[in-house]
Coordinates of C-alpha atoms and ligand atoms in Angstrom, one line a residue:
X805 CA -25.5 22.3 -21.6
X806 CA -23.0 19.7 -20.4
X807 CA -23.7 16.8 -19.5
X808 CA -21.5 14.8 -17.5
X809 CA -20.8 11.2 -15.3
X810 CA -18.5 10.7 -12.1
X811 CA -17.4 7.0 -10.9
X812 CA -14.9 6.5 -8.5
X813 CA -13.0 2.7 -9.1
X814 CA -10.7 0.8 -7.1
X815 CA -9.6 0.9 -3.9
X816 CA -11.0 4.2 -2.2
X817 CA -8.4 7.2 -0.6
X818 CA -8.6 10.2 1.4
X819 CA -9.8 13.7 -1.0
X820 CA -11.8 11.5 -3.5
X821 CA -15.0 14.0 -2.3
X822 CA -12.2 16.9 -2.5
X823 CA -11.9 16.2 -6.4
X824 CA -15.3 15.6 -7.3
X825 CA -16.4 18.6 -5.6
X826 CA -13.5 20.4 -7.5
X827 CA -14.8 19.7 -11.0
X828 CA -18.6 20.4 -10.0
X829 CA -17.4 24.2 -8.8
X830 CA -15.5 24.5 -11.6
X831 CA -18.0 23.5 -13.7
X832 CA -21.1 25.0 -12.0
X833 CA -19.0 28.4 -11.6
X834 CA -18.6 28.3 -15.3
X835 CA -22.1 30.3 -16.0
X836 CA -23.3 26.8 -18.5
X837 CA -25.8 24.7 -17.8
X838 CA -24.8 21.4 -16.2
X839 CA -25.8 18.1 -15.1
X840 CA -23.8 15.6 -12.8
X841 CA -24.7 12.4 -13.2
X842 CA -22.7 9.6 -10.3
X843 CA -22.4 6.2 -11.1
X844 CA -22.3 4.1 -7.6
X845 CA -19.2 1.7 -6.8
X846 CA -17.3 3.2 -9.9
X847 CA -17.3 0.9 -13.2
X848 CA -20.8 -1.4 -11.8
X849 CA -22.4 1.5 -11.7
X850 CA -21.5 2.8 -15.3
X851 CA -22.1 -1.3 -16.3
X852 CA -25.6 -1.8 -14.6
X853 CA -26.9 2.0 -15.1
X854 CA -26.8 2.1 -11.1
X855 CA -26.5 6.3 -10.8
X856 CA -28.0 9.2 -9.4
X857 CA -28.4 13.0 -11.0
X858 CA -26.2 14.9 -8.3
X859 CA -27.4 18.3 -7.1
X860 CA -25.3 21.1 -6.7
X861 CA -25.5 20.3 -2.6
X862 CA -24.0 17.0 -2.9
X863 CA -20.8 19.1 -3.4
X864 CA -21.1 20.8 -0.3
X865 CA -18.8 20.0 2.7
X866 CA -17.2 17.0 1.4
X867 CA -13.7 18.9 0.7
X868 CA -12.8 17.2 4.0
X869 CA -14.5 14.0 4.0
X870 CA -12.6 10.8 3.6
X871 CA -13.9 7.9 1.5
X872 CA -16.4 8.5 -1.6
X873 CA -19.8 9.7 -1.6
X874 CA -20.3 7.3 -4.9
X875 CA -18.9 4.6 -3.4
X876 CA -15.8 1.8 -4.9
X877 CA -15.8 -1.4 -5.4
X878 CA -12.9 -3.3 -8.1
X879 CA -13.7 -4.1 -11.3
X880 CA -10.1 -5.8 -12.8
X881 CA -9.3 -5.1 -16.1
X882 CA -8.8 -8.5 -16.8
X883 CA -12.2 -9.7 -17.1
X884 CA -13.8 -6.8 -18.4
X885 CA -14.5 -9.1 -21.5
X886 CA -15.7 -11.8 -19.6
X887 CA -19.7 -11.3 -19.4
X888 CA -21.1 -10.2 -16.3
X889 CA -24.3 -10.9 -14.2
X890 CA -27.1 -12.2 -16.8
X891 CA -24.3 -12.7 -19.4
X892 CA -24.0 -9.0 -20.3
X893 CA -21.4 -7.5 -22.4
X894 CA -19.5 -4.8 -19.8
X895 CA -18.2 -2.9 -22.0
X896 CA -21.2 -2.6 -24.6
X897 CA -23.5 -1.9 -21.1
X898 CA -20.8 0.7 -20.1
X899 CA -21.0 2.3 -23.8
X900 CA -25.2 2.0 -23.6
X901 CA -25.5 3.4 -20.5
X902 CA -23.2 6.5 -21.8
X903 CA -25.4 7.3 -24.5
X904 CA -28.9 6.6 -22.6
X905 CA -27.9 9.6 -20.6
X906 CA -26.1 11.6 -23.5
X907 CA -23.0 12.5 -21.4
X908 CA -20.7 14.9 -23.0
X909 CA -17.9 13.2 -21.1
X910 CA -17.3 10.9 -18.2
X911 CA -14.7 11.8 -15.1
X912 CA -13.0 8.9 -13.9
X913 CA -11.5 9.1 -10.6
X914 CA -9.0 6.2 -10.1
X915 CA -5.8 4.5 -10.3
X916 CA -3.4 1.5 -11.9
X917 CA -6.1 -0.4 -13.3
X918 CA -9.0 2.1 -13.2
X919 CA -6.9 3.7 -15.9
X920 CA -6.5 0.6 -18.1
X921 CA -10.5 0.8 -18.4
X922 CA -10.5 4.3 -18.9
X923 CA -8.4 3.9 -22.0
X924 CA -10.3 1.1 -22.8
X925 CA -13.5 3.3 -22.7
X926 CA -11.3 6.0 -24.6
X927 CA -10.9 3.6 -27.5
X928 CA -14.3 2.6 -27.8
X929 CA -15.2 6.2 -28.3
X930 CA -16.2 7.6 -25.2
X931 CA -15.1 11.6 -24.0
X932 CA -13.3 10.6 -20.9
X933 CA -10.8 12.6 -18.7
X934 CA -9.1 11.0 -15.6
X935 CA -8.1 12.1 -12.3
X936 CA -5.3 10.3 -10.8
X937 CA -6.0 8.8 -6.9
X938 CA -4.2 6.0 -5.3
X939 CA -2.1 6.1 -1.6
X940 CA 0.5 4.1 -3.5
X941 CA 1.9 6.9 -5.8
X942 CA 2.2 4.4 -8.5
X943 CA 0.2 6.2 -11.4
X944 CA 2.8 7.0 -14.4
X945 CA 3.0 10.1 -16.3
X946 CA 2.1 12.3 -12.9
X947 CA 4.6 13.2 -9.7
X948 CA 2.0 12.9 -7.1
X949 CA -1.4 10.8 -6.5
X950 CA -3.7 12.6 -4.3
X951 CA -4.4 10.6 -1.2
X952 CA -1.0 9.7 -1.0
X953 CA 0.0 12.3 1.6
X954 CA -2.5 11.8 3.7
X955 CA -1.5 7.8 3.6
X956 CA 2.2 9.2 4.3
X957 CA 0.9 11.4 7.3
X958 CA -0.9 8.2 8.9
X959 CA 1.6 5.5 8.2
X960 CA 4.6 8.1 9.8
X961 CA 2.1 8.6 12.7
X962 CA 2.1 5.0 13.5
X963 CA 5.7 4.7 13.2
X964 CA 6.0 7.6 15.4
X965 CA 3.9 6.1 17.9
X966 CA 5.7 2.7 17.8
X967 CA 8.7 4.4 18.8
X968 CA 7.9 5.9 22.0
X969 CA 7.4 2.1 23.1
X970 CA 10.4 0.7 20.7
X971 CA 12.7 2.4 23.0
X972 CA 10.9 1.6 26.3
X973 CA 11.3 -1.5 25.8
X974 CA 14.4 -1.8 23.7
X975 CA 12.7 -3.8 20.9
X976 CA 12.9 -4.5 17.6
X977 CA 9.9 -3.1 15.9
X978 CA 8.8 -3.8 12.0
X979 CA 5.8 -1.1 11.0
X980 CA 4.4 -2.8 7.2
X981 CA 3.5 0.0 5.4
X982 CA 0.5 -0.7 2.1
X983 CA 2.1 0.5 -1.0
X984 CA 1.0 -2.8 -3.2
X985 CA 4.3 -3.2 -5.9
X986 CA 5.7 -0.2 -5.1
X987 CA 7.3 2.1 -2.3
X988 CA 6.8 5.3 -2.4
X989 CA 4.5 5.1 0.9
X990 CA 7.0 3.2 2.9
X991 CA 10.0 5.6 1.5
X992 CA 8.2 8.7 2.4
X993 CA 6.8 7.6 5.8
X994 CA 9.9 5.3 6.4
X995 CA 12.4 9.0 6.5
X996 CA 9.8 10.9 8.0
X997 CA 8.7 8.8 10.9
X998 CA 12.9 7.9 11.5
X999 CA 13.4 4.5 10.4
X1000 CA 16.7 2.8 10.6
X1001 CA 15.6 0.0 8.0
X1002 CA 13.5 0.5 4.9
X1003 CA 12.5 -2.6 2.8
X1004 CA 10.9 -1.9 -0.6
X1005 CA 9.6 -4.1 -3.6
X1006 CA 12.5 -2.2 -5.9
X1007 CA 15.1 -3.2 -3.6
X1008 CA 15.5 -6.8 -2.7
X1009 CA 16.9 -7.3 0.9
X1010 CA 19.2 -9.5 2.7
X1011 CA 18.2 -10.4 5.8
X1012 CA 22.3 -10.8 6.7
X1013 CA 22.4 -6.7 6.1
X1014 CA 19.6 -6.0 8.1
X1015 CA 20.8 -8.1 10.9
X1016 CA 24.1 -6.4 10.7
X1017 CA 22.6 -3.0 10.9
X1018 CA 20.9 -4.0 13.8
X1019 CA 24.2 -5.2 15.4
X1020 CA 25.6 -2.3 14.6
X1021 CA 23.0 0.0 15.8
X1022 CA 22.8 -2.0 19.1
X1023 CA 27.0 -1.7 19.2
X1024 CA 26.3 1.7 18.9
X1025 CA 24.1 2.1 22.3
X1026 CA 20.7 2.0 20.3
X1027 CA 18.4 0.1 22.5
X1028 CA 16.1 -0.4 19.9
X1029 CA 15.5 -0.7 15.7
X1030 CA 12.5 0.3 13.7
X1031 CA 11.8 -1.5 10.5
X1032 CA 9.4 -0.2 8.2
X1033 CA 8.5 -2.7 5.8
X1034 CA 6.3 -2.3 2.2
X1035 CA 3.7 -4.8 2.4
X1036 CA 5.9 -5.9 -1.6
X1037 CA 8.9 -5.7 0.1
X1038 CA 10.9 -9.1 -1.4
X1039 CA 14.0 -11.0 -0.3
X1040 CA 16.9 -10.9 -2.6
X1041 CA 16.0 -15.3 -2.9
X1042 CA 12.3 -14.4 -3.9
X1043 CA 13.7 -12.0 -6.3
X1044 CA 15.2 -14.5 -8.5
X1045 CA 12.1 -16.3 -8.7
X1046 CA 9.4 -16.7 -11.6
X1047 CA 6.0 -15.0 -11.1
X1048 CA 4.8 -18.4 -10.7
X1049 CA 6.9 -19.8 -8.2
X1050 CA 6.7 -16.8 -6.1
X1051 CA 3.1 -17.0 -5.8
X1052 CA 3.2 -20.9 -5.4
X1053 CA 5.8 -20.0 -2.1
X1054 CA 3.4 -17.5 -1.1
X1055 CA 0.2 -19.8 -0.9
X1056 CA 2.0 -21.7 1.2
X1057 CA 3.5 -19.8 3.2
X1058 CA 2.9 -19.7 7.0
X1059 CA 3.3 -16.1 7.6
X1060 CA 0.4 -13.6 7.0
X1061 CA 2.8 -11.3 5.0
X1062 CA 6.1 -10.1 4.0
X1063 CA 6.9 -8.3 7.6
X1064 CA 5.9 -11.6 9.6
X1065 CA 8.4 -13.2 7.5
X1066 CA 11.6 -11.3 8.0
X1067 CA 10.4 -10.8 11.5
X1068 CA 10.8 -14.4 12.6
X1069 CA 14.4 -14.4 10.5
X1070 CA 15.3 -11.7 12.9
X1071 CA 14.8 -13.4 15.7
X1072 CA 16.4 -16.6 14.5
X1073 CA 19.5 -15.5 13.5
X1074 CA 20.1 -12.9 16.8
X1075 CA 17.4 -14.3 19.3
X1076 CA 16.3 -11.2 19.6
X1077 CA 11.6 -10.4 19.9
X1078 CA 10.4 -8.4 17.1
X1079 CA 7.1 -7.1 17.0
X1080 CA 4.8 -6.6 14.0
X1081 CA 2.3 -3.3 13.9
X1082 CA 0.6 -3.4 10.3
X1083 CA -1.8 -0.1 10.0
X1084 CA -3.3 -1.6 7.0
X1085 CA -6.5 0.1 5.7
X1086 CA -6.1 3.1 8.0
X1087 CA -3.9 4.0 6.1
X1088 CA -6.7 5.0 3.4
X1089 CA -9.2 6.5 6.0
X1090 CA -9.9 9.3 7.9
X1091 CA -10.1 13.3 6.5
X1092 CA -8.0 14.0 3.8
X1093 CA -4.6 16.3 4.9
X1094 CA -4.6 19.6 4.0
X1095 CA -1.8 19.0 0.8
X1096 CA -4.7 16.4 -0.5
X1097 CA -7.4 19.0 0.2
X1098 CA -5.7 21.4 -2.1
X1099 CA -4.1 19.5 -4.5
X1100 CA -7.6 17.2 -5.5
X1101 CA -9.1 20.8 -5.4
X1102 CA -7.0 22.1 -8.2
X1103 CA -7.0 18.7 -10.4
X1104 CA -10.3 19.0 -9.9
X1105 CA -11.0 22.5 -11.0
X1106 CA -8.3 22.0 -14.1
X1107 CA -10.5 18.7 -14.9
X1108 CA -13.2 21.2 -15.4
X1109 CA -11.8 23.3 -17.5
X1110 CA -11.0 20.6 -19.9
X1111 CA -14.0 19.3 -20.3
X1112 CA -15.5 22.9 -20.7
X1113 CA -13.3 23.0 -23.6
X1114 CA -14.2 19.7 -24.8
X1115 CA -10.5 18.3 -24.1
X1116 CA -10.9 15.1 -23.5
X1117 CA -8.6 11.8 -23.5
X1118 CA -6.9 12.9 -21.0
X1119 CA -5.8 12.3 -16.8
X1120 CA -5.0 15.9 -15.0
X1121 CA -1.4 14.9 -13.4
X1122 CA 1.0 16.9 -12.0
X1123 CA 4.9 16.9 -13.4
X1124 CA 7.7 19.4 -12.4
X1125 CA 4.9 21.5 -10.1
X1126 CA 2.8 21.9 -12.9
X1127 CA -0.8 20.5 -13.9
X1128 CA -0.5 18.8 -16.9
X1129 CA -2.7 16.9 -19.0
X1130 CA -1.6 14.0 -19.6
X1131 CA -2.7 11.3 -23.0
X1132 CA -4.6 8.3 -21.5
X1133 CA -2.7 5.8 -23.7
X1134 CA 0.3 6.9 -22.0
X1135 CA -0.9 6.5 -18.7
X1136 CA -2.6 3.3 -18.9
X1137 CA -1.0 0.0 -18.0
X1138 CA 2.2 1.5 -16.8
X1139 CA 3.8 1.5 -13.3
X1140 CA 6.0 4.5 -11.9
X1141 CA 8.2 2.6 -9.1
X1142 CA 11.0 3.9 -6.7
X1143 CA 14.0 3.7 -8.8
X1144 CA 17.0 2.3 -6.3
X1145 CA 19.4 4.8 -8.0
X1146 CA 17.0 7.5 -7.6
X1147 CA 18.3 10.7 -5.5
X1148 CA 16.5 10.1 -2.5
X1149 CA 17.6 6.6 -2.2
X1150 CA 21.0 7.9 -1.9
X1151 CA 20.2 10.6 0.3
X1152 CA 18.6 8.2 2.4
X1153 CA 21.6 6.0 2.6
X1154 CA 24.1 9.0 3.2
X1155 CA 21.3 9.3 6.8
X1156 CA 22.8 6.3 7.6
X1157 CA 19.1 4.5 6.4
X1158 CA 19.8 0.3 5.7
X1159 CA 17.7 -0.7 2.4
X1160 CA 18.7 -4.3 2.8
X1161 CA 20.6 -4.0 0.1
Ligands
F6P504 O1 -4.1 0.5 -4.1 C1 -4.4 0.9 -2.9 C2 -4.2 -0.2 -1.9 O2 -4.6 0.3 -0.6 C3 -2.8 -0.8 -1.8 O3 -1.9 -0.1 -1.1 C4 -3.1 -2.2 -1.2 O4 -2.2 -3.1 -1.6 C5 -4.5 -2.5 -1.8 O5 -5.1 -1.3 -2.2 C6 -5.4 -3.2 -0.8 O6 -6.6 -3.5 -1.5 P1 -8.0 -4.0 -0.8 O7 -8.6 -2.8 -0.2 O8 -8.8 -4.5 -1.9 O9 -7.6 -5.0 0.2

């Protein structure tokens, strides 16, 4: 018999269902016994023994549906030492509620800091195994998040649409893409959806070089510039500032975000409109793509098959197209940006794509 528990943390993305339902098949397939125990709105759950005994139909036609059937909500890493409601001790109730159930392991859906609490839970003796989701791509020690292409599909969408009526109207056009510190998302959907200018957090811009390559692509008969913009995109000025200070200019700043921002420097130094589309959470809704569907579906399955063989510590990533499993102190508390030297940076700039820089 094995015994296990499911949470989903964090922000939510499209082929959470996809990998849950991956592990139970696997699992259930296997010929053992098993019970699936989901914790609801990922670590509050597993902290105030909120959970349900899944049934082998729960599994059933979620591969496509977006969004969780445990439900998310955020519980940052930061304060799990602080006491919760009623003054409990989170990480003791977590531990409790573990062994109240006698789980043979828990299976952790999540990303950045999901991860650190995973590890966390690791070290404090619990079987745990991870599965790495996040649109932002950011997870270290795998290739690919899942989610993350269906974020790309959406975002390029958008920029596709914006620039049917970028070159009606011969406008300046700045799609912000989410990504949080990172740019994989915007990258990705910036070259697929066409964009002449790519800002990203690992590349601080100038607004001078943008504005040139808009002067130049207007000297060049172009009627119109698209922009895509990472929602951490940073001005080579910001760059050189102190955590502190940059959050300081931020709080008072007048512009919603980073795209409002080099928007109206646009138009003050050429004169020229721009307008601002930000897809925002769209960006994490909606069906999964067919990539996620399969992809969640194997790290799923090979999730399974760990914890079948009592492997645990572990998140199922995915390095050099191949499923790996991957030790959870590596993973946790580490970032995997866009490097600016990487290949498809130059690629990008050998397309004639402006980074700002
Ligand atoms: O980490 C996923 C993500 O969608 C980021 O891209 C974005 O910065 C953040 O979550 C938004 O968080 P929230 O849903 O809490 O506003």
């Amino acid at each position: 018999m094995k015994r296990i528990g499911m949470l989903t943390s964090g922000g939510d993305c499209q082929a959470l269902n996809a990998a849950m339902r991956g592990v139970a098949k696997c699992m259930y397939n296997s010929g053992e016994d098993v019970e699936i125990y989901g914790f609801i709105d990922g670590y509050k759950g597993l902290i105030y023994g909120d959970f349900k005994l899944l049934q082998h139909r729960d599994f059933s036609g979620i591969l496509t549906k977006g969004g969780t059937m445990l439900g998310s909500s955020r519980t940052p890493f930061k304060l799990i030492r602080e006491p919760g409601e009623n003054g409990i001790d989170k990480v003791d109730a977590m531990k409790q509620n573990y062994y109240k159930l006698r789980l043979d392991c828990l299976v952790i859906l999540g990303g950045n800091g999901t991860h650190k609490t995973a590890n966390l839970l690791r070290e404090e003796g619990l079987n745990i195994v991870t599965l790495p989701k996040t649109i932002d791509n950011d997870l270290w020690g795998t290739d690919m998040t899942f989610g993350f292409q269906s974020a790309v599909d959406i975002a390029t969408e958008c920029i596709d649409c914006i620039h049917t009526t970028a070159s009606s109207h011969g406008r300046v056009f700045i799609v912000e893409v989410m990504g949080h510190k990172v740019g994989w998302l915007t990258l990705n959907a910036g070259m697929a959806g066409g964009a002449d200018i790519i800002l990203l957090p690992e590349i601080p811009y100038d607004t001078k070089k943008i504005v040139d390559a808009i002067k130049k692509r207007h000297d060049n008969g172009s009627r119109f510039t698209i922009i895509a913009v990472a929602e951490g995109a940073i001005s080579k000025e910001d760059a050189k500032l102190s955590k502190k200070e940059y959050k300081k200019k931020l709080e008072k700043s007048p512009y919603p975000s980073v795209s409002y921002e080099v928007a109206a420097k646009i138009t003050e130094l050429t004169g020229q409109e721009v307008r601002v589309t930000v897809p925002g959470h769209t960006q994490r809704g909606g069906s999964p793509c067919a990539y996620d569907r399969v992809f969640a579906s194997r790290l799923g399955a090979e999730a399974g098959k760990l914890i079948l063989k009592g492997e645990y510590g572990f998140m199922v990533g995915y390095r050099n197209r191949e499923i790996v499993k991957v030790p959870l102190e590596d993973v946790a508390g580490k970032l995997k940006s866009v490097s600016p030297d990487a290949e498809i940076i130059k690629e990008a700039k050998m397309l004639g794509i402006c980074f700002g820089d």
